[in-house]
Structure formats: structure tokens, C-alpha cells
Amino acid sequence: MTWRWLSFSHVWIGLGAFTTTMLSGLWSSPESWWRPEGWMFAWWVGATTGVGYSVQRAIKHAQHPQHMPSERRRFWDEHNTRMLVTWSALWVAVTACFYDELHWHRSERQLTLAFLGLVSLAYSVVPGFVGGLRRVAWLKVPIIAGVWATATTLHPGVAFEPWLWAQRFVFIASLTLPFDIRDLAVDRSHIHTVASIKSPVWVLRIARLGMLVSAAMCMFTLILGAANGAGFAAGPAMCLAQSFWGWSLLRHSKALAALTSCDDDTKEKYAGWTLDGVLVAPLFLLAIWWFVTTIRPFVGKM
């Protein structure tokens, strides 16, 4: 199936990282988000996400393949080397081509990148601590959300915005929590997760509450901008729509049965395709916005 290949190969989540980065750029620097360095950085984040997830999966596949869902394990049995080589080569190519434009010569960016890489690796493997930091139930989701929020808001030439970072953190954490429900069957035998300590119903309730907090942060930004005469803020508006869509997909009537299904295919599709699709969906809105603000005026002048 196309959805399974896109999900298991990490192309879908990489595209989600690309879109999240572009959306963060539209929020933090709407006047310059279409500049080449913005696109380059978004492609770099997408490639980094693909290689990061591949390395983590490869470690798990090598050390504890029995703790992987059966379909994903079969995929990695067949494509392990191909995944690592392809994503690594893409990351090296993108980094080398865009090195100067993305300001990787600056020490603060190098230190941040090294820190994110170290934390991402420690998520899967820590010497003397089998299973890595993902074994720490209440640390797993904050690590993922923190890495995502930091990586997708580090646009070159744009100052760090704590409010944008916080909104991205809350949104990603809320979207990540339900994945513990999907993995309950394989995690139960060797680690404790929030879903096993509490319950799937509790996890969905907290995740939906987080989506509402994320939406409220977007709304606050829109209201503040309007009060200051800044006009329509497309970035926060798209993040607002994204948060409400995530909230809708996490309703018990939709998510609970799918994420707790006895069928691995059903669980994988809802988590790795539908929920990750919340990250990708704004790409279509971004394309419309780009057409309206860039292509249409240009065509009108011809």
C-alpha cells in the first residue's frame, strides 16, 4: 500500500517536518519566508528528520526487533541498509549544498545541532541504560516535542521566538502522546509508557486538551497582532486550523478504536498516516498562500 510505504520509509514524517518548518517561518518572518534560505532550511529539516528516525529505527531493529510491530519489522528486515544509506546520503548532500546559506559556520548553530543530535541518539541508546531515554515514561514525549520545536524554528537569520517555540512544543507533544496507545501491545512487555501507566482514554483526553492550548496560543497571537494593527497573520491562522483538526482526529469516537485495534494495519494507518498527516496538511494551504501572494500578482503584471 502507498500509505504504508510512505510511513515506514519516513518520507511522510520527513514531509511533515518540512511543512512544519515552512509554517514556522511563515509565523516568525512572514515578509521573507519564501526566500531561498527558508526553503533550503525546510528541506534540511526534512532530510534530518528522515535520517534521525531511520537511525533510531535501525538501533531498535538491531537490538530489540521483537519489540517492533510485525509489519514494520518485516519492512526493516528487507530495507534496513537501503533506508540508512539513502537518508544519510540525502542529508549529507543537502547539508553540503546549503552549508553557507544555512549559516552552519556559526558556532551557536553548530552547538545547537550537536545538542539535538545527541539528544535524539540518547532517545534510543544510552550506555548502561538499555532502551535509551524512551524508557523513561514521562520524558519520552517532551524529548520528541523539544527536538521538533527547536529544529523547526531555527530558521537562519530569524531570531528565536519563545512563544512560537512553546506553541510548536505543545502541538507536537499533543500529537505524539497517542502514539503510546498504538504501541501498547509491543511496549507493555519491556517498558512503561504514559498510556500503560494511565490509560488510553486519559492519554487522548490530555492530547485533546493540549491541542486546545495550542489553538489558544495561536488565537492569542492573532488577536494581539490585530490589536497592534499588524493585519492578518497567515502563520498563526494556519497553525490554529491545524490544531483544531488535530483535536478533531483525537476524539475518542475516532481515535480510540483505531489506536487500540487488534489489527496492526489499522493502528499503523491511523497513527503513521492520519495523525502524521496533520503535520503535512498545511502544505496545501501554504501552496495556496504562495499562489495568491506570489504567482497571481506576477501573472497579473504580464
PDB file of C-alpha atoms in Angstrom:
ATOM      1  CA  MET A   1       0.000   0.000   0.000  1.00  0.00           C
ATOM      2  CA  THR A   2       1.199   3.528  -0.790  1.00  0.00           C
ATOM      3  CA  TRP A   3       0.430   4.867   2.697  1.00  0.00           C
ATOM      4  CA  ARG A   4       2.453   2.095   4.358  1.00  0.00           C
ATOM      5  CA  TRP A   5       5.486   2.693   2.160  1.00  0.00           C
ATOM      6  CA  LEU A   6       5.381   6.453   2.755  1.00  0.00           C
ATOM      7  CA  SER A   7       5.026   5.943   6.502  1.00  0.00           C
ATOM      8  CA  PHE A   8       7.561   3.142   7.000  1.00  0.00           C
ATOM      9  CA  SER A   9      10.155   4.808   4.751  1.00  0.00           C
ATOM     10  CA  HIS A  10       9.843   8.050   6.812  1.00  0.00           C
ATOM     11  CA  VAL A  11       9.050  10.063   3.694  1.00  0.00           C
ATOM     12  CA  TRP A  12       5.705  11.077   5.226  1.00  0.00           C
ATOM     13  CA  ILE A  13       7.167  12.258   8.536  1.00  0.00           C
ATOM     14  CA  GLY A  14      10.015  13.975   6.679  1.00  0.00           C
ATOM     15  CA  LEU A  15       7.467  15.866   4.605  1.00  0.00           C
ATOM     16  CA  GLY A  16       5.691  16.742   7.842  1.00  0.00           C
ATOM     17  CA  ALA A  17       8.918  18.200   9.228  1.00  0.00           C
ATOM     18  CA  PHE A  18       9.424  20.185   6.010  1.00  0.00           C
ATOM     19  CA  THR A  19       5.894  21.598   6.258  1.00  0.00           C
ATOM     20  CA  THR A  20       6.211  22.379   9.964  1.00  0.00           C
ATOM     21  CA  THR A  21       9.416  24.310   9.279  1.00  0.00           C
ATOM     22  CA  MET A  22       7.814  26.299   6.469  1.00  0.00           C
ATOM     23  CA  LEU A  23       4.835  27.049   8.691  1.00  0.00           C
ATOM     24  CA  SER A  24       7.109  28.227  11.492  1.00  0.00           C
ATOM     25  CA  GLY A  25       8.860  30.501   9.011  1.00  0.00           C
ATOM     26  CA  LEU A  26       5.561  32.000   7.900  1.00  0.00           C
ATOM     27  CA  TRP A  27       4.750  32.699  11.560  1.00  0.00           C
ATOM     28  CA  SER A  28       8.103  34.202  12.591  1.00  0.00           C
ATOM     29  CA  SER A  29       9.084  36.037   9.410  1.00  0.00           C
ATOM     30  CA  PRO A  30       6.104  36.382   7.036  1.00  0.00           C
ATOM     31  CA  GLU A  31       7.838  39.012   4.910  1.00  0.00           C
ATOM     32  CA  SER A  32      10.751  36.740   4.000  1.00  0.00           C
ATOM     33  CA  TRP A  33       9.569  33.175   4.406  1.00  0.00           C
ATOM     34  CA  TRP A  34       9.673  32.490   0.631  1.00  0.00           C
ATOM     35  CA  ARG A  35      13.334  33.420   0.314  1.00  0.00           C
ATOM     36  CA  PRO A  36      15.638  30.599  -0.857  1.00  0.00           C
ATOM     37  CA  GLU A  37      17.205  30.098   2.572  1.00  0.00           C
ATOM     38  CA  GLY A  38      13.754  29.386   4.023  1.00  0.00           C
ATOM     39  CA  TRP A  39      13.147  26.605   1.514  1.00  0.00           C
ATOM     40  CA  MET A  40      16.677  25.277   1.953  1.00  0.00           C
ATOM     41  CA  PHE A  41      16.297  25.092   5.710  1.00  0.00           C
ATOM     42  CA  ALA A  42      12.929  23.333   5.416  1.00  0.00           C
ATOM     43  CA  TRP A  43      14.461  20.735   3.083  1.00  0.00           C
ATOM     44  CA  TRP A  44      17.351  20.309   5.514  1.00  0.00           C
ATOM     45  CA  VAL A  45      14.978  19.719   8.455  1.00  0.00           C
ATOM     46  CA  GLY A  46      13.019  17.207   6.380  1.00  0.00           C
ATOM     47  CA  ALA A  47      16.184  15.300   5.455  1.00  0.00           C
ATOM     48  CA  THR A  48      17.428  15.425   9.049  1.00  0.00           C
ATOM     49  CA  THR A  49      14.121  14.056  10.299  1.00  0.00           C
ATOM     50  CA  GLY A  50      14.296  11.180   7.828  1.00  0.00           C
ATOM     51  CA  VAL A  51      17.833  10.200   8.793  1.00  0.00           C
ATOM     52  CA  GLY A  52      17.133  10.687  12.515  1.00  0.00           C
ATOM     53  CA  TYR A  53      14.091   8.433  12.522  1.00  0.00           C
ATOM     54  CA  SER A  54      15.937   5.874  10.373  1.00  0.00           C
ATOM     55  CA  VAL A  55      18.869   5.697  12.784  1.00  0.00           C
ATOM     56  CA  GLN A  56      16.520   5.284  15.748  1.00  0.00           C
ATOM     57  CA  ARG A  57      14.563   2.533  13.996  1.00  0.00           C
ATOM     58  CA  ALA A  58      17.780   0.808  12.905  1.00  0.00           C
ATOM     59  CA  ILE A  59      19.024   0.741  16.509  1.00  0.00           C
ATOM     60  CA  LYS A  60      15.738  -0.718  17.728  1.00  0.00           C
ATOM     61  CA  HIS A  61      15.669  -3.234  14.871  1.00  0.00           C
ATOM     62  CA  ALA A  62      19.213  -4.345  15.652  1.00  0.00           C
ATOM     63  CA  GLN A  63      18.791  -4.580  19.421  1.00  0.00           C
ATOM     64  CA  HIS A  64      15.142  -5.437  20.019  1.00  0.00           C
ATOM     65  CA  PRO A  65      13.338  -6.444  16.799  1.00  0.00           C
ATOM     66  CA  GLN A  66      10.771  -8.359  18.861  1.00  0.00           C
ATOM     67  CA  HIS A  67       9.554  -5.017  20.238  1.00  0.00           C
ATOM     68  CA  MET A  68       8.601  -3.709  16.804  1.00  0.00           C
ATOM     69  CA  PRO A  69       5.162  -4.180  15.191  1.00  0.00           C
ATOM     70  CA  SER A  70       5.242  -7.135  12.812  1.00  0.00           C
ATOM     71  CA  GLU A  71       4.695  -5.174   9.578  1.00  0.00           C
ATOM     72  CA  ARG A  72       7.314  -2.562  10.448  1.00  0.00           C
ATOM     73  CA  ARG A  73       9.769  -5.274  11.473  1.00  0.00           C
ATOM     74  CA  ARG A  74       9.344  -7.044   8.123  1.00  0.00           C
ATOM     75  CA  PHE A  75       9.914  -3.729   6.329  1.00  0.00           C
ATOM     76  CA  TRP A  76      13.154  -3.190   8.219  1.00  0.00           C
ATOM     77  CA  ASP A  77      14.258  -6.791   7.677  1.00  0.00           C
ATOM     78  CA  GLU A  78      14.164  -6.081   3.962  1.00  0.00           C
ATOM     79  CA  HIS A  79      15.137  -2.395   3.687  1.00  0.00           C
ATOM     80  CA  ASN A  80      17.414  -1.735   6.678  1.00  0.00           C
ATOM     81  CA  THR A  81      20.602  -0.913   4.755  1.00  0.00           C
ATOM     82  CA  ARG A  82      18.760   0.855   1.941  1.00  0.00           C
ATOM     83  CA  MET A  83      16.997   3.173   4.412  1.00  0.00           C
ATOM     84  CA  LEU A  84      20.175   4.170   6.234  1.00  0.00           C
ATOM     85  CA  VAL A  85      22.227   4.712   3.087  1.00  0.00           C
ATOM     86  CA  THR A  86      19.545   6.674   1.222  1.00  0.00           C
ATOM     87  CA  TRP A  87      18.611   9.024   4.050  1.00  0.00           C
ATOM     88  CA  SER A  88      22.250   9.546   5.104  1.00  0.00           C
ATOM     89  CA  ALA A  89      23.295  10.359   1.548  1.00  0.00           C
ATOM     90  CA  LEU A  90      20.401  12.798   1.181  1.00  0.00           C
ATOM     91  CA  TRP A  91      21.281  14.509   4.464  1.00  0.00           C
ATOM     92  CA  VAL A  92      24.959  14.870   3.523  1.00  0.00           C
ATOM     93  CA  ALA A  93      24.029  16.242   0.097  1.00  0.00           C
ATOM     94  CA  VAL A  94      21.558  18.810   1.454  1.00  0.00           C
ATOM     95  CA  THR A  95      23.922  19.902   4.246  1.00  0.00           C
ATOM     96  CA  ALA A  96      26.886  20.271   1.883  1.00  0.00           C
ATOM     97  CA  CYS A  97      24.920  22.146  -0.790  1.00  0.00           C
ATOM     98  CA  PHE A  98      23.277  24.594   1.628  1.00  0.00           C
ATOM     99  CA  TYR A  99      26.047  24.898   4.232  1.00  0.00           C
ATOM    100  CA  ASP A 100      26.769  28.607   3.727  1.00  0.00           C
ATOM    101  CA  GLU A 101      23.165  29.668   3.099  1.00  0.00           C
ATOM    102  CA  LEU A 102      22.025  27.994   6.335  1.00  0.00           C
ATOM    103  CA  HIS A 103      24.823  29.637   8.349  1.00  0.00           C
ATOM    104  CA  TRP A 104      26.228  26.370   9.685  1.00  0.00           C
ATOM    105  CA  HIS A 105      29.572  28.147  10.049  1.00  0.00           C
ATOM    106  CA  ARG A 106      28.129  29.947  13.100  1.00  0.00           C
ATOM    107  CA  SER A 107      29.196  28.285  16.345  1.00  0.00           C
ATOM    108  CA  GLU A 108      25.816  28.698  18.073  1.00  0.00           C
ATOM    109  CA  ARG A 109      24.060  26.830  15.273  1.00  0.00           C
ATOM    110  CA  GLN A 110      26.689  24.081  15.330  1.00  0.00           C
ATOM    111  CA  LEU A 111      26.286  23.673  19.102  1.00  0.00           C
ATOM    112  CA  THR A 112      22.507  23.540  18.814  1.00  0.00           C
ATOM    113  CA  LEU A 113      22.727  20.952  16.042  1.00  0.00           C
ATOM    114  CA  ALA A 114      25.182  18.846  18.067  1.00  0.00           C
ATOM    115  CA  PHE A 115      22.911  19.017  21.115  1.00  0.00           C
ATOM    116  CA  LEU A 116      19.819  17.980  19.128  1.00  0.00           C
ATOM    117  CA  GLY A 117      21.740  15.117  17.541  1.00  0.00           C
ATOM    118  CA  LEU A 118      23.000  13.904  20.915  1.00  0.00           C
ATOM    119  CA  VAL A 119      19.535  14.035  22.486  1.00  0.00           C
ATOM    120  CA  SER A 120      17.980  12.247  19.500  1.00  0.00           C
ATOM    121  CA  LEU A 121      20.583   9.492  19.725  1.00  0.00           C
ATOM    122  CA  ALA A 122      20.158   9.194  23.510  1.00  0.00           C
ATOM    123  CA  TYR A 123      16.439   8.700  22.904  1.00  0.00           C
ATOM    124  CA  SER A 124      17.296   5.256  21.500  1.00  0.00           C
ATOM    125  CA  VAL A 125      20.605   4.313  23.090  1.00  0.00           C
ATOM    126  CA  VAL A 126      22.408   5.306  26.312  1.00  0.00           C
ATOM    127  CA  PRO A 127      25.449   3.337  27.539  1.00  0.00           C
ATOM    128  CA  GLY A 128      24.445   1.261  30.556  1.00  0.00           C
ATOM    129  CA  PHE A 129      20.756   2.115  30.134  1.00  0.00           C
ATOM    130  CA  VAL A 130      19.111  -0.417  27.836  1.00  0.00           C
ATOM    131  CA  GLY A 131      16.459   1.083  25.573  1.00  0.00           C
ATOM    132  CA  GLY A 132      17.610   4.693  25.842  1.00  0.00           C
ATOM    133  CA  LEU A 133      15.684   7.631  27.243  1.00  0.00           C
ATOM    134  CA  ARG A 134      12.445   6.459  25.621  1.00  0.00           C
ATOM    135  CA  ARG A 135      12.206   4.036  28.560  1.00  0.00           C
ATOM    136  CA  VAL A 136      11.564   6.986  30.899  1.00  0.00           C
ATOM    137  CA  ALA A 137       7.788   7.294  30.556  1.00  0.00           C
ATOM    138  CA  TRP A 138       7.382  10.981  31.392  1.00  0.00           C
ATOM    139  CA  LEU A 139      10.495  12.037  29.454  1.00  0.00           C
ATOM    140  CA  LYS A 140       9.748  10.394  26.104  1.00  0.00           C
ATOM    141  CA  VAL A 141       7.179  12.868  24.738  1.00  0.00           C
ATOM    142  CA  PRO A 142       8.950  16.048  25.997  1.00  0.00           C
ATOM    143  CA  ILE A 143      12.153  14.916  24.244  1.00  0.00           C
ATOM    144  CA  ILE A 144      10.369  14.427  20.925  1.00  0.00           C
ATOM    145  CA  ALA A 145       8.429  17.684  21.236  1.00  0.00           C
ATOM    146  CA  GLY A 146      11.503  19.651  22.323  1.00  0.00           C
ATOM    147  CA  VAL A 147      13.663  18.401  19.451  1.00  0.00           C
ATOM    148  CA  TRP A 148      10.901  19.056  16.907  1.00  0.00           C
ATOM    149  CA  ALA A 149      10.084  22.521  18.270  1.00  0.00           C
ATOM    150  CA  THR A 150      13.746  23.539  18.260  1.00  0.00           C
ATOM    151  CA  ALA A 151      14.660  22.088  14.859  1.00  0.00           C
ATOM    152  CA  THR A 152      11.647  23.517  13.020  1.00  0.00           C
ATOM    153  CA  THR A 153      12.002  27.059  14.395  1.00  0.00           C
ATOM    154  CA  LEU A 154      15.752  27.587  13.881  1.00  0.00           C
ATOM    155  CA  HIS A 155      15.366  29.480  10.617  1.00  0.00           C
ATOM    156  CA  PRO A 156      18.652  31.126   9.596  1.00  0.00           C
ATOM    157  CA  GLY A 157      18.629  34.861  10.106  1.00  0.00           C
ATOM    158  CA  VAL A 158      15.479  34.803  12.271  1.00  0.00           C
ATOM    159  CA  ALA A 159      15.668  35.500  15.997  1.00  0.00           C
ATOM    160  CA  PHE A 160      14.474  32.843  18.439  1.00  0.00           C
ATOM    161  CA  GLU A 161      10.812  33.348  19.402  1.00  0.00           C
ATOM    162  CA  PRO A 162       9.903  31.678  22.724  1.00  0.00           C
ATOM    163  CA  TRP A 163       6.147  31.937  22.075  1.00  0.00           C
ATOM    164  CA  LEU A 164       6.383  30.210  18.695  1.00  0.00           C
ATOM    165  CA  TRP A 165       8.659  27.537  20.188  1.00  0.00           C
ATOM    166  CA  ALA A 166       6.194  26.936  23.026  1.00  0.00           C
ATOM    167  CA  GLN A 167       3.256  26.617  20.613  1.00  0.00           C
ATOM    168  CA  ARG A 168       5.183  24.125  18.470  1.00  0.00           C
ATOM    169  CA  PHE A 169       6.184  22.179  21.609  1.00  0.00           C
ATOM    170  CA  VAL A 170       2.618  21.901  22.907  1.00  0.00           C
ATOM    171  CA  PHE A 171       1.253  20.953  19.490  1.00  0.00           C
ATOM    172  CA  ILE A 172       3.880  18.247  18.789  1.00  0.00           C
ATOM    173  CA  ALA A 173       3.577  16.819  22.325  1.00  0.00           C
ATOM    174  CA  SER A 174      -0.203  16.566  21.925  1.00  0.00           C
ATOM    175  CA  LEU A 175       0.160  14.840  18.558  1.00  0.00           C
ATOM    176  CA  THR A 176       2.852  12.456  19.866  1.00  0.00           C
ATOM    177  CA  LEU A 177       1.084  11.219  23.014  1.00  0.00           C
ATOM    178  CA  PRO A 178      -1.417   8.968  21.160  1.00  0.00           C
ATOM    179  CA  PHE A 179       1.437   7.000  19.577  1.00  0.00           C
ATOM    180  CA  ASP A 180       1.965   5.397  23.002  1.00  0.00           C
ATOM    181  CA  ILE A 181      -1.537   3.968  22.632  1.00  0.00           C
ATOM    182  CA  ARG A 182      -0.644   2.458  19.268  1.00  0.00           C
ATOM    183  CA  ASP A 183       2.477   0.844  20.746  1.00  0.00           C
ATOM    184  CA  LEU A 184       0.860  -0.505  23.932  1.00  0.00           C
ATOM    185  CA  ALA A 185       0.937  -4.122  22.764  1.00  0.00           C
ATOM    186  CA  VAL A 186       4.671  -4.103  21.931  1.00  0.00           C
ATOM    187  CA  ASP A 187       5.783  -1.774  24.764  1.00  0.00           C
ATOM    188  CA  ARG A 188       3.900  -3.463  27.597  1.00  0.00           C
ATOM    189  CA  SER A 189       6.404  -6.314  27.943  1.00  0.00           C
ATOM    190  CA  HIS A 190       9.542  -4.206  28.383  1.00  0.00           C
ATOM    191  CA  ILE A 191       8.854  -0.527  29.185  1.00  0.00           C
ATOM    192  CA  HIS A 192       6.292   1.660  30.902  1.00  0.00           C
ATOM    193  CA  THR A 193       4.729   4.467  28.884  1.00  0.00           C
ATOM    194  CA  VAL A 194       2.189   7.116  29.779  1.00  0.00           C
ATOM    195  CA  ALA A 195      -0.523   5.033  28.111  1.00  0.00           C
ATOM    196  CA  SER A 196       0.297   1.982  30.243  1.00  0.00           C
ATOM    197  CA  ILE A 197       0.697   3.958  33.480  1.00  0.00           C
ATOM    198  CA  LYS A 198      -2.545   5.874  32.972  1.00  0.00           C
ATOM    199  CA  SER A 199      -4.929   4.672  30.244  1.00  0.00           C
ATOM    200  CA  PRO A 200      -5.618   5.246  26.526  1.00  0.00           C
ATOM    201  CA  VAL A 201      -8.690   7.298  27.425  1.00  0.00           C
ATOM    202  CA  TRP A 202      -6.619   9.528  29.720  1.00  0.00           C
ATOM    203  CA  VAL A 203      -3.940   9.968  27.041  1.00  0.00           C
ATOM    204  CA  LEU A 204      -6.492  11.060  24.429  1.00  0.00           C
ATOM    205  CA  ARG A 205      -8.097  13.474  26.899  1.00  0.00           C
ATOM    206  CA  ILE A 206      -4.754  15.132  27.680  1.00  0.00           C
ATOM    207  CA  ALA A 207      -3.764  15.188  23.999  1.00  0.00           C
ATOM    208  CA  ARG A 208      -7.026  16.935  23.053  1.00  0.00           C
ATOM    209  CA  LEU A 209      -6.558  19.406  25.889  1.00  0.00           C
ATOM    210  CA  GLY A 210      -3.064  20.118  24.559  1.00  0.00           C
ATOM    211  CA  MET A 211      -4.496  20.788  21.099  1.00  0.00           C
ATOM    212  CA  LEU A 212      -6.888  23.321  22.619  1.00  0.00           C
ATOM    213  CA  VAL A 213      -3.977  25.004  24.421  1.00  0.00           C
ATOM    214  CA  SER A 214      -2.094  25.084  21.115  1.00  0.00           C
ATOM    215  CA  ALA A 215      -5.124  26.631  19.398  1.00  0.00           C
ATOM    216  CA  ALA A 216      -5.497  29.195  22.200  1.00  0.00           C
ATOM    217  CA  MET A 217      -1.865  30.262  21.752  1.00  0.00           C
ATOM    218  CA  CYS A 218      -2.475  30.782  18.036  1.00  0.00           C
ATOM    219  CA  MET A 219      -5.648  32.744  18.742  1.00  0.00           C
ATOM    220  CA  PHE A 220      -3.833  34.945  21.244  1.00  0.00           C
ATOM    221  CA  THR A 221      -1.191  35.747  18.605  1.00  0.00           C
ATOM    222  CA  LEU A 222      -3.885  36.612  16.052  1.00  0.00           C
ATOM    223  CA  ILE A 223      -5.757  38.868  18.494  1.00  0.00           C
ATOM    224  CA  LEU A 224      -2.566  40.594  19.652  1.00  0.00           C
ATOM    225  CA  GLY A 225      -1.467  41.177  16.062  1.00  0.00           C
ATOM    226  CA  ALA A 226      -4.855  42.630  15.110  1.00  0.00           C
ATOM    227  CA  ALA A 227      -4.806  44.914  18.157  1.00  0.00           C
ATOM    228  CA  ASN A 228      -1.373  46.201  17.132  1.00  0.00           C
ATOM    229  CA  GLY A 229      -2.508  46.822  13.568  1.00  0.00           C
ATOM    230  CA  ALA A 230      -0.305  44.094  12.106  1.00  0.00           C
ATOM    231  CA  GLY A 231      -3.071  42.783   9.840  1.00  0.00           C
ATOM    232  CA  PHE A 232      -3.842  39.173   9.014  1.00  0.00           C
ATOM    233  CA  ALA A 233      -1.216  36.699  10.283  1.00  0.00           C
ATOM    234  CA  ALA A 234      -1.322  33.673   7.984  1.00  0.00           C
ATOM    235  CA  GLY A 235       1.129  31.592  10.034  1.00  0.00           C
ATOM    236  CA  PRO A 236      -0.788  31.597  13.323  1.00  0.00           C
ATOM    237  CA  ALA A 237      -4.072  31.224  11.412  1.00  0.00           C
ATOM    238  CA  MET A 238      -2.839  28.040   9.690  1.00  0.00           C
ATOM    239  CA  CYS A 239      -1.481  26.694  12.981  1.00  0.00           C
ATOM    240  CA  LEU A 240      -4.878  27.407  14.539  1.00  0.00           C
ATOM    241  CA  ALA A 241      -6.643  25.360  11.848  1.00  0.00           C
ATOM    242  CA  GLN A 242      -4.040  22.611  12.236  1.00  0.00           C
ATOM    243  CA  SER A 243      -4.594  22.437  15.997  1.00  0.00           C
ATOM    244  CA  PHE A 244      -8.366  22.170  15.636  1.00  0.00           C
ATOM    245  CA  TRP A 245      -8.015  19.438  13.039  1.00  0.00           C
ATOM    246  CA  GLY A 246      -5.701  17.514  15.372  1.00  0.00           C
ATOM    247  CA  TRP A 247      -8.243  17.985  18.170  1.00  0.00           C
ATOM    248  CA  SER A 248     -10.965  16.557  15.936  1.00  0.00           C
ATOM    249  CA  LEU A 249      -8.937  13.477  14.961  1.00  0.00           C
ATOM    250  CA  LEU A 250      -8.167  12.726  18.613  1.00  0.00           C
ATOM    251  CA  ARG A 251     -11.817  12.388  19.619  1.00  0.00           C
ATOM    252  CA  HIS A 252     -12.480   9.113  21.424  1.00  0.00           C
ATOM    253  CA  SER A 253     -15.071   8.121  18.833  1.00  0.00           C
ATOM    254  CA  LYS A 254     -12.430   8.327  16.089  1.00  0.00           C
ATOM    255  CA  ALA A 255      -9.074   7.588  17.661  1.00  0.00           C
ATOM    256  CA  LEU A 256      -9.645   5.101  20.493  1.00  0.00           C
ATOM    257  CA  ALA A 257     -10.907   2.153  18.449  1.00  0.00           C
ATOM    258  CA  ALA A 258      -8.305   2.704  15.710  1.00  0.00           C
ATOM    259  CA  LEU A 259      -5.302   3.029  18.054  1.00  0.00           C
ATOM    260  CA  THR A 260      -6.307   0.052  20.236  1.00  0.00           C
ATOM    261  CA  SER A 261      -7.337  -2.202  17.363  1.00  0.00           C
ATOM    262  CA  CYS A 262      -6.075  -5.785  17.287  1.00  0.00           C
ATOM    263  CA  ASP A 263      -5.197  -5.225  13.642  1.00  0.00           C
ATOM    264  CA  ASP A 264      -1.684  -3.746  13.297  1.00  0.00           C
ATOM    265  CA  ASP A 265      -2.593  -2.319   9.894  1.00  0.00           C
ATOM    266  CA  THR A 266      -5.418  -0.249  11.383  1.00  0.00           C
ATOM    267  CA  LYS A 267      -3.216   1.134  14.164  1.00  0.00           C
ATOM    268  CA  GLU A 268      -0.309   1.921  11.869  1.00  0.00           C
ATOM    269  CA  LYS A 269      -2.517   3.674   9.343  1.00  0.00           C
ATOM    270  CA  TYR A 270      -4.258   5.900  11.895  1.00  0.00           C
ATOM    271  CA  ALA A 271      -1.045   6.872  13.683  1.00  0.00           C
ATOM    272  CA  GLY A 272       1.625   6.840  10.988  1.00  0.00           C
ATOM    273  CA  TRP A 273      -0.593   8.155   8.205  1.00  0.00           C
ATOM    274  CA  THR A 274      -3.635  10.026   9.556  1.00  0.00           C
ATOM    275  CA  LEU A 275      -2.103  11.679  12.640  1.00  0.00           C
ATOM    276  CA  ASP A 276       1.236  12.357  10.945  1.00  0.00           C
ATOM    277  CA  GLY A 277      -0.854  13.728   8.089  1.00  0.00           C
ATOM    278  CA  VAL A 278      -1.852  16.593  10.389  1.00  0.00           C
ATOM    279  CA  LEU A 279       1.751  17.765  10.018  1.00  0.00           C
ATOM    280  CA  VAL A 280       1.649  17.519   6.229  1.00  0.00           C
ATOM    281  CA  ALA A 281      -1.813  19.034   5.630  1.00  0.00           C
ATOM    282  CA  PRO A 282      -0.757  22.722   5.922  1.00  0.00           C
ATOM    283  CA  LEU A 283       1.428  22.166   2.860  1.00  0.00           C
ATOM    284  CA  PHE A 284      -1.692  22.532   0.719  1.00  0.00           C
ATOM    285  CA  LEU A 285      -2.617  25.787   2.475  1.00  0.00           C
ATOM    286  CA  LEU A 286       0.941  27.026   2.029  1.00  0.00           C
ATOM    287  CA  ALA A 287       0.742  26.251  -1.684  1.00  0.00           C
ATOM    288  CA  ILE A 288      -2.493  28.266  -1.985  1.00  0.00           C
ATOM    289  CA  TRP A 289      -0.988  31.153   0.006  1.00  0.00           C
ATOM    290  CA  TRP A 290       2.112  31.130  -2.197  1.00  0.00           C
ATOM    291  CA  PHE A 291      -0.029  31.201  -5.332  1.00  0.00           C
ATOM    292  CA  VAL A 292      -2.170  34.071  -4.054  1.00  0.00           C
ATOM    293  CA  THR A 293       0.720  36.210  -2.785  1.00  0.00           C
ATOM    294  CA  THR A 294       3.451  35.390  -5.324  1.00  0.00           C
ATOM    295  CA  ILE A 295       2.307  33.758  -8.547  1.00  0.00           C
ATOM    296  CA  ARG A 296      -1.021  35.503  -9.063  1.00  0.00           C
ATOM    297  CA  PRO A 297       0.351  39.084  -8.724  1.00  0.00           C
ATOM    298  CA  PHE A 298       3.225  38.149 -11.048  1.00  0.00           C
ATOM    299  CA  VAL A 299       0.850  36.751 -13.684  1.00  0.00           C
ATOM    300  CA  GLY A 300      -1.363  39.839 -13.368  1.00  0.00           C
ATOM    301  CA  LYS A 301       1.565  42.100 -14.322  1.00  0.00           C
ATOM    302  CA  MET A 302       2.340  40.195 -17.515  1.00  0.00           C
TER     303      MET A 302
END
